[in-house]
């Protein structure tokens, strides 16, 4: 059994995230009439892996593709799927601007200097594509602005634009019958255009949106699927940091003091310490 793949609900098979080159989760949602693919993958190689697994399982291949946001690791596999691509109009705008570009080391460096991508992303692109890079950035075909419901025949999916710090075009996808919510990277910090940061207001708004679906399972694109209870437990300390940052702003010492007391920890784990720094950067910028 190949542990890279998993059926997580009656209608959904996923390919798990892979951290070496930052590949996100891909999902195929099969209704009676059509299969919807969530995110195109980081590259044709990534896309081909998932397509082959769907064949092995006898799963209907995608008829439609939706993008959660424009970032390369979610969208650069478009050219490997010969299906209509649905995306937010901001996603289409950015991808339109990137199509036709070259992706040599020099051209990657230009994008890093312009803060369109990060140095970390440029390194991941080099690793994913190797030295002789041929990258074709595909353009979405069907655009929406607020939300869209896609009927797959006995399964329906709601695609909703939520925006936020990570990317202004971030969308989430809710598979209603299976009660599975794909969050894309919407709950992540900003990654491009300056130091990583979280704004407490945006983070709390997105968290409330995530909870509002009443999902049984929640899937962040670079994480593992979590039950509703696991998700709440995982996000509780982050929600606490956001609330402390709302009250104490960029007063790091006070935020750390309160957080240690709340969590009853003498020492905070590294990911939460990093999180505090992101919220402090957001509070300083606000
Ligand atoms: Zn992203």
XYZ file of N, CA and C and ligand atoms in Angstrom:
859
model
N 0.837 -1.202 0.000
C 0.000 0.000 0.000
C 0.875 1.257 0.000
N 0.496 2.169 -0.862
C 1.279 3.406 -0.991
C 0.671 4.480 -0.084
N 1.418 4.827 0.956
C 0.869 5.737 1.960
C 0.805 7.195 1.515
N 1.251 7.445 0.284
C 1.120 8.825 -0.203
C -0.330 9.162 -0.540
N -1.161 8.121 -0.674
C -2.547 8.331 -1.109
C -3.511 7.812 -0.050
N -4.701 8.422 0.008
C -5.662 7.991 1.021
C -7.075 8.373 0.606
N -7.996 7.409 0.771
C -9.411 7.755 0.615
C -9.871 8.270 1.964
N -10.288 9.535 2.044
C -10.596 10.129 3.355
C -12.084 10.194 3.646
N -12.928 9.947 2.634
C -14.380 9.984 2.834
C -14.990 9.254 1.643
N -16.329 9.035 1.651
C -16.914 8.210 0.583
C -16.557 8.654 -0.837
N -16.419 9.967 -1.060
C -16.222 10.442 -2.432
C -14.845 11.044 -2.705
N -13.946 10.988 -1.724
C -12.699 11.770 -1.863
C -11.444 10.923 -1.674
N -10.563 10.997 -2.670
C -9.211 10.427 -2.547
C -8.221 11.590 -2.587
N -7.235 11.539 -1.690
C -6.225 12.607 -1.702
C -4.831 12.037 -1.953
N -3.970 12.898 -2.460
C -2.534 12.638 -2.439
C -1.982 13.550 -1.349
N -1.301 12.962 -0.366
C -0.806 13.737 0.763
C 0.251 14.762 0.339
N 0.427 15.764 1.179
C 1.474 16.762 0.971
C 2.845 16.088 1.075
N 3.807 16.615 0.324
C 5.192 16.131 0.401
C 6.089 17.339 0.662
N 6.897 17.244 1.715
C 7.552 18.465 2.188
C 8.873 18.796 1.506
N 9.494 17.806 0.862
C 10.811 18.038 0.270
C 10.797 19.211 -0.715
N 9.790 19.230 -1.611
C 9.684 20.351 -2.552
C 8.404 21.151 -2.313
N 7.793 20.960 -1.126
C 6.621 21.750 -0.731
C 5.365 21.410 -1.544
N 5.255 20.155 -2.017
C 4.044 19.775 -2.740
C 2.838 19.766 -1.803
N 1.729 20.413 -2.200
C 0.541 20.433 -1.344
C -0.341 19.195 -1.566
N -1.346 19.060 -0.729
C -2.365 18.020 -0.904
C -3.102 18.236 -2.226
N -3.341 17.142 -2.967
C -4.252 17.169 -4.109
C -5.446 16.305 -3.740
N -6.629 16.668 -4.225
C -7.815 15.873 -3.905
C -8.652 15.653 -5.151
N -9.176 14.429 -5.293
C -10.140 14.133 -6.344
C -11.467 13.826 -5.658
N -12.511 14.547 -6.079
C -13.838 14.394 -5.481
C -14.742 13.840 -6.570
N -15.212 12.602 -6.393
C -15.977 11.945 -7.441
C -17.453 11.911 -7.102
N -18.259 12.544 -7.950
C -19.705 12.414 -7.849
C -20.166 11.347 -8.823
N -21.491 11.202 -8.951
C -22.009 10.206 -9.868
C -21.683 10.529 -11.316
N -21.576 11.823 -11.622
C -21.401 12.201 -13.022
C -20.034 12.738 -13.377
N -19.362 13.339 -12.427
C -18.114 14.030 -12.733
C -17.144 13.926 -11.574
N -15.870 14.088 -11.887
C -14.840 14.188 -10.841
C -14.229 15.582 -10.883
N -14.115 16.154 -9.688
C -13.487 17.464 -9.532
C -12.125 17.271 -8.885
N -11.120 17.953 -9.435
C -9.773 17.917 -8.859
C -9.536 19.212 -8.114
N -9.023 19.102 -6.875
C -8.654 20.314 -6.154
C -7.149 20.499 -6.209
N -6.744 21.561 -6.831
C -5.378 21.993 -7.083
C -4.687 21.100 -8.120
N -3.874 21.799 -8.933
C -3.290 21.165 -10.115
C -2.003 20.427 -9.802
N -1.387 20.779 -8.654
C -0.089 20.207 -8.329
C 1.031 21.175 -8.665
N 2.219 20.854 -8.151
C 3.372 21.732 -8.303
C 4.001 21.637 -9.683
N 3.763 20.508 -10.355
C 4.433 20.249 -11.631
C 3.684 19.135 -12.352
N 3.950 18.938 -13.648
C 3.375 17.776 -14.333
C 3.789 16.459 -13.662
N 5.003 16.392 -13.100
C 5.433 15.148 -12.427
C 4.537 14.857 -11.221
N 4.231 15.893 -10.469
C 3.344 15.757 -9.310
C 1.950 15.322 -9.775
N 1.433 16.004 -10.809
C 0.107 15.684 -11.356
C 0.058 14.240 -11.852
N 1.108 13.805 -12.557
C 1.126 12.450 -13.125
C 1.051 11.385 -12.029
N 1.728 11.637 -10.911
C 1.690 10.702 -9.772
C 0.255 10.463 -9.333
N -0.498 11.542 -9.205
C -1.868 11.421 -8.719
C -2.753 10.766 -9.781
N -2.558 11.163 -11.036
C -3.376 10.586 -12.116
C -3.200 9.071 -12.175
N -1.948 8.622 -12.049
C -1.672 7.181 -12.104
C -2.342 6.448 -10.945
N -2.337 7.075 -9.772
C -2.977 6.441 -8.617
C -4.495 6.351 -8.820
N -5.089 7.392 -9.395
C -6.538 7.360 -9.643
C -6.870 6.227 -10.602
N -6.023 6.019 -11.601
C -6.212 4.891 -12.526
C -6.110 3.555 -11.788
N -5.079 3.429 -10.945
C -4.897 2.175 -10.197
C -6.132 1.854 -9.357
N -6.781 2.894 -8.831
C -7.955 2.687 -7.989
C -9.250 2.561 -8.796
N -9.162 2.744 -10.121
C -10.369 2.738 -10.929
C -11.244 3.950 -10.653
N -10.632 5.034 -10.199
C -11.342 6.273 -9.881
C -11.517 7.074 -11.169
N -12.683 7.648 -11.382
C -12.895 8.452 -12.578
C -11.908 9.627 -12.591
N -11.240 9.849 -13.726
C -10.266 10.949 -13.835
C -10.996 12.303 -13.800
N -10.304 13.374 -13.379
C -10.951 14.683 -13.254
C -11.577 15.188 -14.564
N -12.769 15.794 -14.414
C -13.433 16.483 -15.521
C -13.264 17.985 -15.393
N -12.991 18.430 -14.164
C -12.863 19.851 -13.863
C -11.770 20.008 -12.814
N -11.161 21.186 -12.810
C -10.088 21.468 -11.838
C -10.396 22.800 -11.171
N -10.270 22.856 -9.837
C -10.371 24.144 -9.144
C -9.037 24.444 -8.465
N -8.695 25.730 -8.415
C -7.467 26.163 -7.739
C -7.843 26.858 -6.433
N -7.093 26.554 -5.354
C -7.349 27.241 -4.086
C -6.699 28.634 -4.065
N -5.595 28.808 -4.782
C -4.949 30.121 -4.944
C -3.820 29.967 -5.962
N -3.194 31.082 -6.334
C -2.278 31.039 -7.494
C -0.912 30.436 -7.210
N -0.492 30.310 -5.950
C 0.897 29.929 -5.642
C 1.363 28.717 -6.455
N 2.638 28.785 -6.876
C 3.193 27.840 -7.849
C 2.930 26.386 -7.499
N 3.054 26.064 -6.184
C 2.944 24.657 -5.787
C 1.525 24.115 -5.974
N 0.549 25.012 -6.094
C -0.844 24.609 -6.304
C -1.265 24.664 -7.769
N -0.557 25.475 -8.555
C -1.064 25.779 -9.896
C -0.178 25.347 -11.063
N 1.124 25.142 -10.850
C 2.002 24.930 -12.010
C 1.791 23.576 -12.690
N 0.996 22.699 -12.086
C 0.664 21.434 -12.744
C -0.487 21.536 -13.741
N -1.069 22.722 -13.909
C -2.266 22.871 -14.777
C -2.085 22.212 -16.137
N -0.904 22.436 -16.754
C -0.716 21.976 -18.138
C -0.803 20.446 -18.262
N -0.698 19.743 -17.124
C -0.752 18.275 -17.169
C -2.182 17.729 -17.132
N -3.167 18.618 -16.910
C -4.559 18.183 -16.835
C -5.308 18.851 -17.978
N -5.813 18.093 -18.873
C -6.477 18.705 -20.024
C -7.967 18.893 -19.728
N -8.261 19.720 -18.709
C -9.654 19.941 -18.303
C -9.868 21.435 -18.032
N -11.113 21.894 -18.061
C -11.364 23.305 -17.722
C -10.933 23.605 -16.288
N -10.324 24.786 -16.107
C -9.800 25.196 -14.804
C -10.654 26.335 -14.253
N -11.163 26.141 -13.033
C -12.000 27.130 -12.358
C -11.145 27.828 -11.298
N -11.191 29.157 -11.269
C -10.382 29.877 -10.280
C -10.990 31.235 -9.980
N -10.600 31.783 -8.833
C -10.990 33.157 -8.513
C -10.367 34.098 -9.535
N -11.025 35.235 -9.782
C -10.491 36.115 -10.832
C -9.126 36.693 -10.472
N -8.849 36.849 -9.171
C -7.500 37.313 -8.783
C -6.442 36.244 -9.078
N -6.823 34.987 -8.889
C -5.906 33.880 -9.201
C -5.564 33.918 -10.685
N -6.612 34.092 -11.494
C -6.405 34.147 -12.950
C -5.539 35.338 -13.330
N -5.723 36.455 -12.634
C -4.940 37.660 -12.933
C -3.459 37.418 -12.726
N -3.093 36.809 -11.605
C -1.670 36.579 -11.315
C -1.099 35.553 -12.285
N -1.835 34.461 -12.509
C -1.301 33.422 -13.403
C -1.150 33.957 -14.825
N -2.084 34.813 -15.241
C -1.961 35.451 -16.564
C -0.666 36.243 -16.668
N -0.311 36.927 -15.582
C 0.920 37.723 -15.563
C 2.175 36.865 -15.578
N 2.074 35.633 -15.074
C 3.254 34.753 -15.017
C 3.397 33.882 -16.269
N 2.300 33.738 -17.042
C 2.377 32.851 -18.207
C 3.268 33.510 -19.256
N 4.026 32.715 -19.946
C 4.919 33.265 -20.965
C 6.265 33.692 -20.418
N 6.443 33.669 -19.094
C 7.750 33.992 -18.517
C 8.719 32.828 -18.682
N 9.995 33.141 -18.577
C 11.004 32.086 -18.495
C 11.290 31.798 -17.028
N 11.878 30.637 -16.764
C 12.079 30.207 -15.369
C 13.523 29.777 -15.106
N 14.451 30.441 -15.809
C 15.871 30.169 -15.555
C 16.224 30.661 -14.146
N 17.429 30.310 -13.670
C 17.871 30.789 -12.352
C 17.817 32.308 -12.276
N 18.238 32.988 -13.379
C 18.240 34.457 -13.380
C 16.811 34.986 -13.277
N 15.914 34.354 -14.040
C 14.524 34.830 -14.030
C 13.834 34.533 -12.690
N 14.221 33.419 -12.059
C 13.705 33.140 -10.712
C 14.186 34.214 -9.739
N 15.464 34.582 -9.883
C 16.040 35.600 -8.999
C 15.306 36.939 -9.157
N 14.930 37.275 -10.408
C 14.156 38.509 -10.633
C 12.842 38.489 -9.854
N 12.176 37.334 -9.856
C 10.898 37.215 -9.136
C 11.095 37.321 -7.624
N 12.253 36.797 -7.154
C 12.556 36.897 -5.722
C 12.811 38.362 -5.363
N 13.613 39.036 -6.209
C 13.932 40.446 -5.939
C 12.677 41.315 -5.940
N 11.734 40.985 -6.840
C 10.480 41.748 -6.928
C 9.482 41.333 -5.845
N 9.893 40.373 -4.990
C 9.063 39.849 -3.901
C 7.748 39.251 -4.384
N 7.772 38.750 -5.639
C 6.589 38.054 -6.164
C 6.573 36.621 -5.637
N 7.770 36.034 -5.506
C 7.898 34.760 -4.793
C 9.011 34.923 -3.754
N 9.151 33.930 -2.874
C 10.188 34.002 -1.844
C 11.411 33.198 -2.299
N 12.530 33.436 -1.602
C 13.744 32.674 -1.912
C 13.506 31.181 -1.661
N 12.724 30.895 -0.636
C 12.399 29.500 -0.316
C 11.621 28.845 -1.474
N 10.643 29.584 -2.035
C 9.874 29.036 -3.167
C 10.777 28.811 -4.371
N 11.679 29.760 -4.643
C 12.589 29.627 -5.790
C 13.417 28.353 -5.636
N 13.872 28.088 -4.408
C 14.667 26.888 -4.152
C 13.823 25.617 -4.351
N 12.584 25.681 -3.891
C 11.689 24.530 -4.078
C 11.396 24.296 -5.566
N 11.239 25.366 -6.327
C 10.989 25.230 -7.777
C 12.202 24.555 -8.438
N 13.415 24.983 -8.055
C 14.629 24.362 -8.616
C 14.656 22.868 -8.301
N 14.287 22.528 -7.075
C 14.295 21.109 -6.668
C 13.220 20.315 -7.396
N 12.035 20.896 -7.530
C 10.915 20.175 -8.152
C 11.166 19.965 -9.645
N 11.776 20.971 -10.307
C 11.916 20.920 -11.771
C 13.317 20.562 -12.256
N 14.301 20.593 -11.370
C 15.658 20.267 -11.804
C 16.298 21.399 -12.592
N 17.454 21.099 -13.208
C 18.259 22.148 -13.860
C 17.659 22.620 -15.183
N 17.272 21.676 -16.037
C 16.715 22.063 -17.348
C 15.207 22.261 -17.178
N 14.841 23.487 -16.812
C 13.433 23.731 -16.455
C 12.597 24.184 -17.637
N 11.524 23.466 -17.895
C 10.516 23.915 -18.847
C 9.234 24.033 -18.046
N 8.792 25.252 -17.769
C 7.570 25.413 -16.977
C 6.533 26.145 -17.822
N 5.360 25.521 -17.960
C 4.271 26.173 -18.677
C 3.204 26.546 -17.658
N 3.022 27.849 -17.464
C 1.996 28.302 -16.517
C 0.666 28.380 -17.261
N -0.296 27.576 -16.820
C -1.601 27.548 -17.477
C -2.502 28.660 -16.960
N -3.520 28.990 -17.777
C -4.451 30.046 -17.361
C -5.828 29.442 -17.080
N -6.476 29.878 -16.004
C -7.831 29.381 -15.710
C -8.827 29.759 -16.804
N -9.899 28.950 -16.917
C -10.903 29.145 -17.968
C -12.190 29.759 -17.443
N -12.558 29.404 -16.215
C -13.845 29.840 -15.658
C -13.547 30.597 -14.376
N -13.967 31.866 -14.321
C -13.602 32.714 -13.187
C -14.830 33.044 -12.354
N -14.603 33.225 -11.058
C -15.699 33.639 -10.173
C -15.172 34.699 -9.215
N -16.086 35.386 -8.514
C -15.655 36.467 -7.627
C -15.946 36.197 -6.153
N -17.050 35.566 -5.822
C -17.383 35.364 -4.400
C -17.456 33.880 -4.046
N -18.403 33.181 -4.643
C -18.483 31.747 -4.383
C -19.169 31.060 -5.553
N -19.026 29.750 -5.560
C -19.506 28.967 -6.688
C -19.852 27.583 -6.158
N -20.974 27.033 -6.612
C -21.314 25.661 -6.230
C -21.157 24.782 -7.458
N -20.431 23.687 -7.296
C -20.172 22.778 -8.413
C -20.891 21.464 -8.123
N -21.832 21.113 -9.005
C -22.631 19.902 -8.829
C -21.958 18.761 -9.581
N -21.523 17.746 -8.836
C -20.833 16.613 -9.466
C -21.784 15.438 -9.682
N -23.075 15.647 -9.419
C -24.019 14.534 -9.493
C -23.941 13.782 -8.177
N -24.869 13.916 -7.310
C -24.983 13.386 -5.933
C -23.911 13.893 -4.956
N -23.019 14.718 -5.409
C -22.088 15.408 -4.506
C -21.968 16.843 -4.984
N -22.043 17.793 -4.048
C -21.843 19.178 -4.457
C -20.761 19.828 -3.606
N -20.029 20.719 -4.254
C -18.883 21.360 -3.620
C -19.072 22.862 -3.677
N -18.814 23.511 -2.550
C -18.868 24.974 -2.537
C -17.450 25.528 -2.497
N -17.160 26.359 -3.472
C -15.862 27.016 -3.551
C -16.097 28.457 -3.113
N -15.387 28.882 -2.062
C -15.640 30.227 -1.547
C -14.341 31.016 -1.406
N -14.373 32.242 -1.936
C -13.215 33.130 -1.781
C -13.175 33.637 -0.342
N -12.007 33.505 0.323
C -11.890 33.985 1.707
C -10.741 34.981 1.891
N -9.798 35.023 0.969
C -8.670 35.965 1.078
C -7.826 35.695 2.316
N -7.243 36.752 2.885
C -6.438 36.619 4.108
C -4.973 36.939 3.882
N -4.171 36.729 4.943
C -2.756 37.112 4.896
C -1.955 36.290 3.898
N -2.252 35.007 3.784
C -1.399 34.131 2.974
C -1.431 34.524 1.504
N -2.636 34.748 0.978
C -2.788 35.173 -0.421
C -4.165 35.828 -0.557
N -4.212 36.957 -1.236
C -5.474 37.699 -1.366
C -6.525 36.889 -2.112
N -6.066 35.908 -2.913
C -7.025 35.124 -3.713
C -7.394 33.797 -3.049
N -7.006 33.571 -1.801
C -7.265 32.268 -1.163
C -8.740 31.889 -1.176
N -8.991 30.623 -1.522
C -10.348 30.074 -1.531
C -10.357 28.794 -0.703
N -11.532 28.448 -0.183
C -11.709 27.151 0.471
C -12.747 26.360 -0.314
N -12.685 25.043 -0.194
C -13.599 24.166 -0.933
C -14.283 23.238 0.063
N -15.616 23.289 0.106
C -16.362 22.444 1.040
C -17.144 21.383 0.278
N -16.876 20.134 0.586
C -17.596 19.021 -0.039
C -18.757 18.679 0.896
N -19.953 19.120 0.502
C -21.083 19.130 1.433
C -21.485 17.744 1.928
N -21.668 16.800 1.020
C -22.173 15.485 1.440
C -21.178 14.757 2.345
N -19.882 14.957 2.121
C -18.858 14.282 2.928
C -18.427 15.127 4.127
N -18.910 16.365 4.182
C -18.550 17.287 5.275
C -17.025 17.430 5.431
N -16.367 17.593 4.293
C -14.912 17.778 4.289
C -14.614 19.191 3.782
N -13.813 19.936 4.562
C -13.449 21.292 4.171
C -11.961 21.355 3.832
N -11.679 21.721 2.578
C -10.293 21.939 2.157
C -9.984 23.424 2.318
N -8.971 23.701 3.150
C -8.671 25.100 3.499
C -7.584 25.708 2.622
N -7.041 24.929 1.687
C -5.908 25.455 0.926
C -4.825 25.887 1.901
N -4.203 27.047 1.639
C -3.230 27.606 2.589
C -3.823 28.808 3.318
N -5.162 28.939 3.297
C -5.793 30.180 3.778
C -5.385 30.558 5.196
N -5.109 29.563 6.054
C -4.761 29.876 7.446
C -3.263 30.096 7.644
N -2.507 30.085 6.563
C -1.062 30.299 6.677
C -0.740 31.787 6.784
N 0.507 32.099 7.209
C 0.932 33.497 7.248
C 1.217 34.005 5.837
N 1.383 35.310 5.702
C 1.832 35.848 4.420
C 3.195 35.247 4.134
N 3.477 34.925 2.876
C 4.776 34.342 2.548
C 5.551 35.160 1.525
N 4.858 35.958 0.734
C 5.532 36.767 -0.283
C 5.322 38.246 0.033
N 6.236 39.072 -0.501
C 6.069 40.517 -0.348
C 6.458 41.024 1.024
N 7.596 40.542 1.561
C 8.062 41.025 2.862
C 8.132 39.890 3.864
N 8.489 40.230 5.142
C 8.633 39.180 6.146
C 7.296 38.482 6.403
N 7.376 37.218 6.815
C 6.149 36.472 7.102
C 5.391 37.138 8.244
N 4.082 37.235 8.093
C 3.304 37.825 9.181
C 1.855 37.353 9.175
N 1.241 37.504 10.351
C -0.187 37.249 10.532
C -0.831 38.520 11.068
N -1.973 38.899 10.529
C -2.748 39.941 11.179
C -3.817 39.239 12.018
N -3.918 39.641 13.282
C -4.808 38.923 14.209
C -6.258 38.993 13.729
N -6.672 40.128 13.220
C -8.067 40.274 12.769
C -8.378 39.312 11.625
N -7.463 39.259 10.655
C -7.672 38.371 9.507
C -7.644 36.908 9.930
N -6.701 36.564 10.800
C -6.589 35.177 11.245
C -7.866 34.740 11.954
N -8.381 35.589 12.851
C -9.590 35.226 13.610
C -10.806 35.150 12.686
N -10.850 36.034 11.698
C -11.959 35.988 10.731
C -11.929 34.664 9.950
N -10.744 34.269 9.507
C -10.631 33.029 8.726
C -10.956 31.797 9.574
N -10.530 31.844 10.827
C -10.814 30.716 11.710
C -12.325 30.576 11.910
N -12.990 31.710 12.100
C -14.443 31.693 12.257
C -15.104 31.144 10.996
N -14.598 31.556 9.839
C -15.135 31.032 8.571
C -14.946 29.519 8.499
N -13.759 29.048 8.891
C -13.479 27.602 8.838
C -14.471 26.848 9.724
N -14.714 27.349 10.929
C -15.634 26.668 11.847
C -17.075 26.734 11.357
N -17.405 27.795 10.600
C -18.807 28.027 10.231
C -19.372 26.938 9.309
N -18.503 26.193 8.637
C -19.013 25.147 7.741
C -19.521 23.929 8.528
N -19.085 23.768 9.776
C -19.471 22.595 10.560
C -18.909 21.309 9.978
N -17.695 21.379 9.451
C -17.090 20.217 8.780
C -16.693 19.129 9.786
N -16.781 17.873 9.339
C -16.291 16.753 10.146
C -14.783 16.577 9.981
N -14.288 16.938 8.783
C -12.861 16.821 8.495
C -12.365 18.110 7.868
N -11.176 18.534 8.284
C -10.590 19.751 7.718
C -9.197 19.421 7.206
N -8.882 19.943 6.034
C -7.612 19.602 5.400
C -6.892 20.891 4.999
N -5.745 21.139 5.650
C -4.883 22.229 5.205
C -3.910 21.648 4.188
N -3.562 22.444 3.172
C -2.845 21.898 2.020
C -1.455 21.354 2.336
N -0.813 21.856 3.390
C 0.517 21.345 3.713
C 0.509 20.550 5.022
N -0.689 20.110 5.421
C -0.816 19.325 6.645
C -1.479 17.987 6.365
N -1.938 17.344 7.432
C -2.667 16.082 7.291
C -4.126 16.340 7.657
N -5.058 15.534 7.083
C -6.469 15.733 7.416
C -6.699 15.613 8.925
N -7.557 16.495 9.448
C -7.856 16.465 10.886
C -9.363 16.388 11.080
N -9.784 15.653 12.120
C -11.198 15.676 12.492
C -11.510 17.067 13.037
N -12.790 17.385 13.162
C -13.182 18.674 13.723
C -12.551 18.903 15.092
N -12.561 17.853 15.942
C -12.007 17.978 17.299
C -10.488 18.176 17.254
N -9.807 17.424 16.380
C -8.341 17.586 16.252
C -7.989 18.992 15.769
N -8.788 19.477 14.818
C -8.537 20.806 14.265
C -8.679 21.874 15.354
N -9.760 21.766 16.145
C -9.959 22.743 17.230
C -8.797 22.724 18.209
N -8.356 21.509 18.576
C -7.252 21.384 19.528
C -5.963 21.947 18.931
N -5.738 21.694 17.645
C -4.530 22.147 16.968
C -4.496 23.676 16.848
N -5.664 24.253 16.580
C -5.722 25.694 16.326
C -5.918 26.524 17.591
N -6.308 25.878 18.711
C -6.615 26.636 19.931
C -5.463 27.547 20.375
N -4.209 27.050 20.441
C -3.144 27.967 20.875
C -2.909 29.109 19.891
N -3.149 28.850 18.598
C -2.971 29.908 17.596
C -4.050 30.976 17.749
N -5.268 30.522 18.023
C -6.348 31.477 18.262
C -6.017 32.323 19.491
N -5.430 31.671 20.511
C -5.055 32.382 21.734
C -4.008 33.459 21.420
N -3.007 33.124 20.620
C -1.981 34.117 20.263
C -2.635 35.296 19.548
N -3.551 34.990 18.616
C -4.208 36.072 17.858
C -4.975 36.986 18.807
N -5.674 36.387 19.790
C -6.453 37.214 20.732
C -5.528 38.048 21.621
N -4.392 37.467 22.024
C -3.431 38.222 22.836
C -2.827 39.367 22.028
N -2.561 39.104 20.740
C -1.993 40.157 19.887
C -3.015 41.284 19.681
N -4.290 40.933 19.686
C -5.324 41.970 19.566
C -5.314 42.892 20.778
N -5.088 42.303 21.971
C -5.124 43.082 23.212
C -3.802 43.809 23.447
N -2.678 43.090 23.278
C -1.382 43.643 23.681
C -0.526 44.117 22.503
N -1.071 44.030 21.284
C -0.339 44.528 20.120
C 1.013 43.860 19.985
N 2.041 44.659 19.742
C 3.377 44.112 19.496
C 4.198 43.990 20.784
N 3.528 43.953 21.963
C 4.233 43.771 23.238
C 4.556 42.286 23.416
N 5.668 41.877 22.805
C 6.025 40.457 22.741
C 6.120 39.818 24.133
N 6.800 40.507 25.062
C 7.027 39.900 26.381
C 5.703 39.613 27.075
N 4.771 40.549 26.950
C 3.464 40.363 27.580
C 2.701 39.218 26.929
N 2.749 39.163 25.589
C 2.052 38.097 24.863
C 2.629 36.734 25.265
N 3.969 36.640 25.352
C 4.608 35.367 25.715
C 4.261 34.961 27.146
N 4.251 35.959 28.042
C 3.917 35.711 29.452
C 2.508 35.137 29.579
N 1.551 35.815 28.922
C 0.143 35.393 29.001
C -0.034 34.010 28.357
N 0.656 33.798 27.249
C 0.504 32.536 26.523
C 1.035 31.368 27.359
N 2.202 31.560 27.977
C 2.762 30.498 28.837
C 1.809 30.186 29.984
N 1.201 31.241 30.547
C 0.259 31.041 31.659
C -0.982 30.295 31.163
N -1.532 30.715 30.033
C -2.747 30.083 29.487
C -2.522 28.609 29.188
N -1.380 28.317 28.573
C -1.117 26.945 28.132
C -0.461 26.121 29.237
N -0.167 26.771 30.365
C 0.494 26.113 31.505
C 1.785 25.431 31.073
N 2.587 26.184 30.344
C 3.879 25.681 29.872
C 4.971 26.645 30.328
N 6.088 26.082 30.805
C 7.220 26.945 31.154
C 7.955 27.374 29.894
N 7.977 26.457 28.917
C 8.637 26.764 27.655
C 7.694 26.473 26.506
N 7.588 27.393 25.581
C 6.665 27.217 24.449
C 7.362 26.428 23.344
N 6.604 25.566 22.633
C 7.218 24.840 21.513
C 7.619 25.794 20.382
N 8.573 25.339 19.572
C 9.180 26.202 18.543
C 8.140 26.768 17.569
N 7.136 25.947 17.181
C 6.176 26.449 16.183
C 5.340 27.588 16.748
N 5.018 27.525 18.048
C 4.233 28.620 18.633
C 5.087 29.879 18.810
N 6.370 29.684 19.159
C 7.265 30.846 19.271
C 7.378 31.547 17.918
N 7.502 30.728 16.870
C 7.544 31.274 15.502
C 6.235 32.014 15.207
N 5.115 31.398 15.595
C 3.803 32.006 15.390
C 3.701 33.367 16.063
N 4.201 33.457 17.289
C 4.163 34.744 18.004
C 4.906 35.803 17.195
N 6.068 35.423 16.624
C 6.838 36.389 15.827
C 6.024 36.879 14.620
N 5.292 35.966 13.976
C 4.470 36.364 12.823
C 3.376 37.351 13.256
N 2.748 37.067 14.390
C 1.693 37.985 14.872
C 2.289 39.327 15.312
N 3.497 39.293 15.879
C 4.146 40.547 16.277
C 4.467 41.382 15.027
N 4.935 40.704 13.965
C 5.209 41.422 12.710
C 3.927 42.038 12.167
N 2.813 41.314 12.283
C 1.520 41.842 11.835
C 1.067 43.028 12.671
N 1.293 42.928 14.008
C 0.863 43.999 14.910
C 1.689 45.265 14.672
N 2.986 45.085 14.376
C 3.830 46.258 14.093
C 3.409 46.942 12.799
N 2.970 46.107 11.827
C 2.571 46.656 10.532
C 1.191 47.301 10.564
N 0.367 46.908 11.572
C -1.036 47.368 11.591
C -1.143 48.830 11.995
Zn 0.245 29.152 -0.760
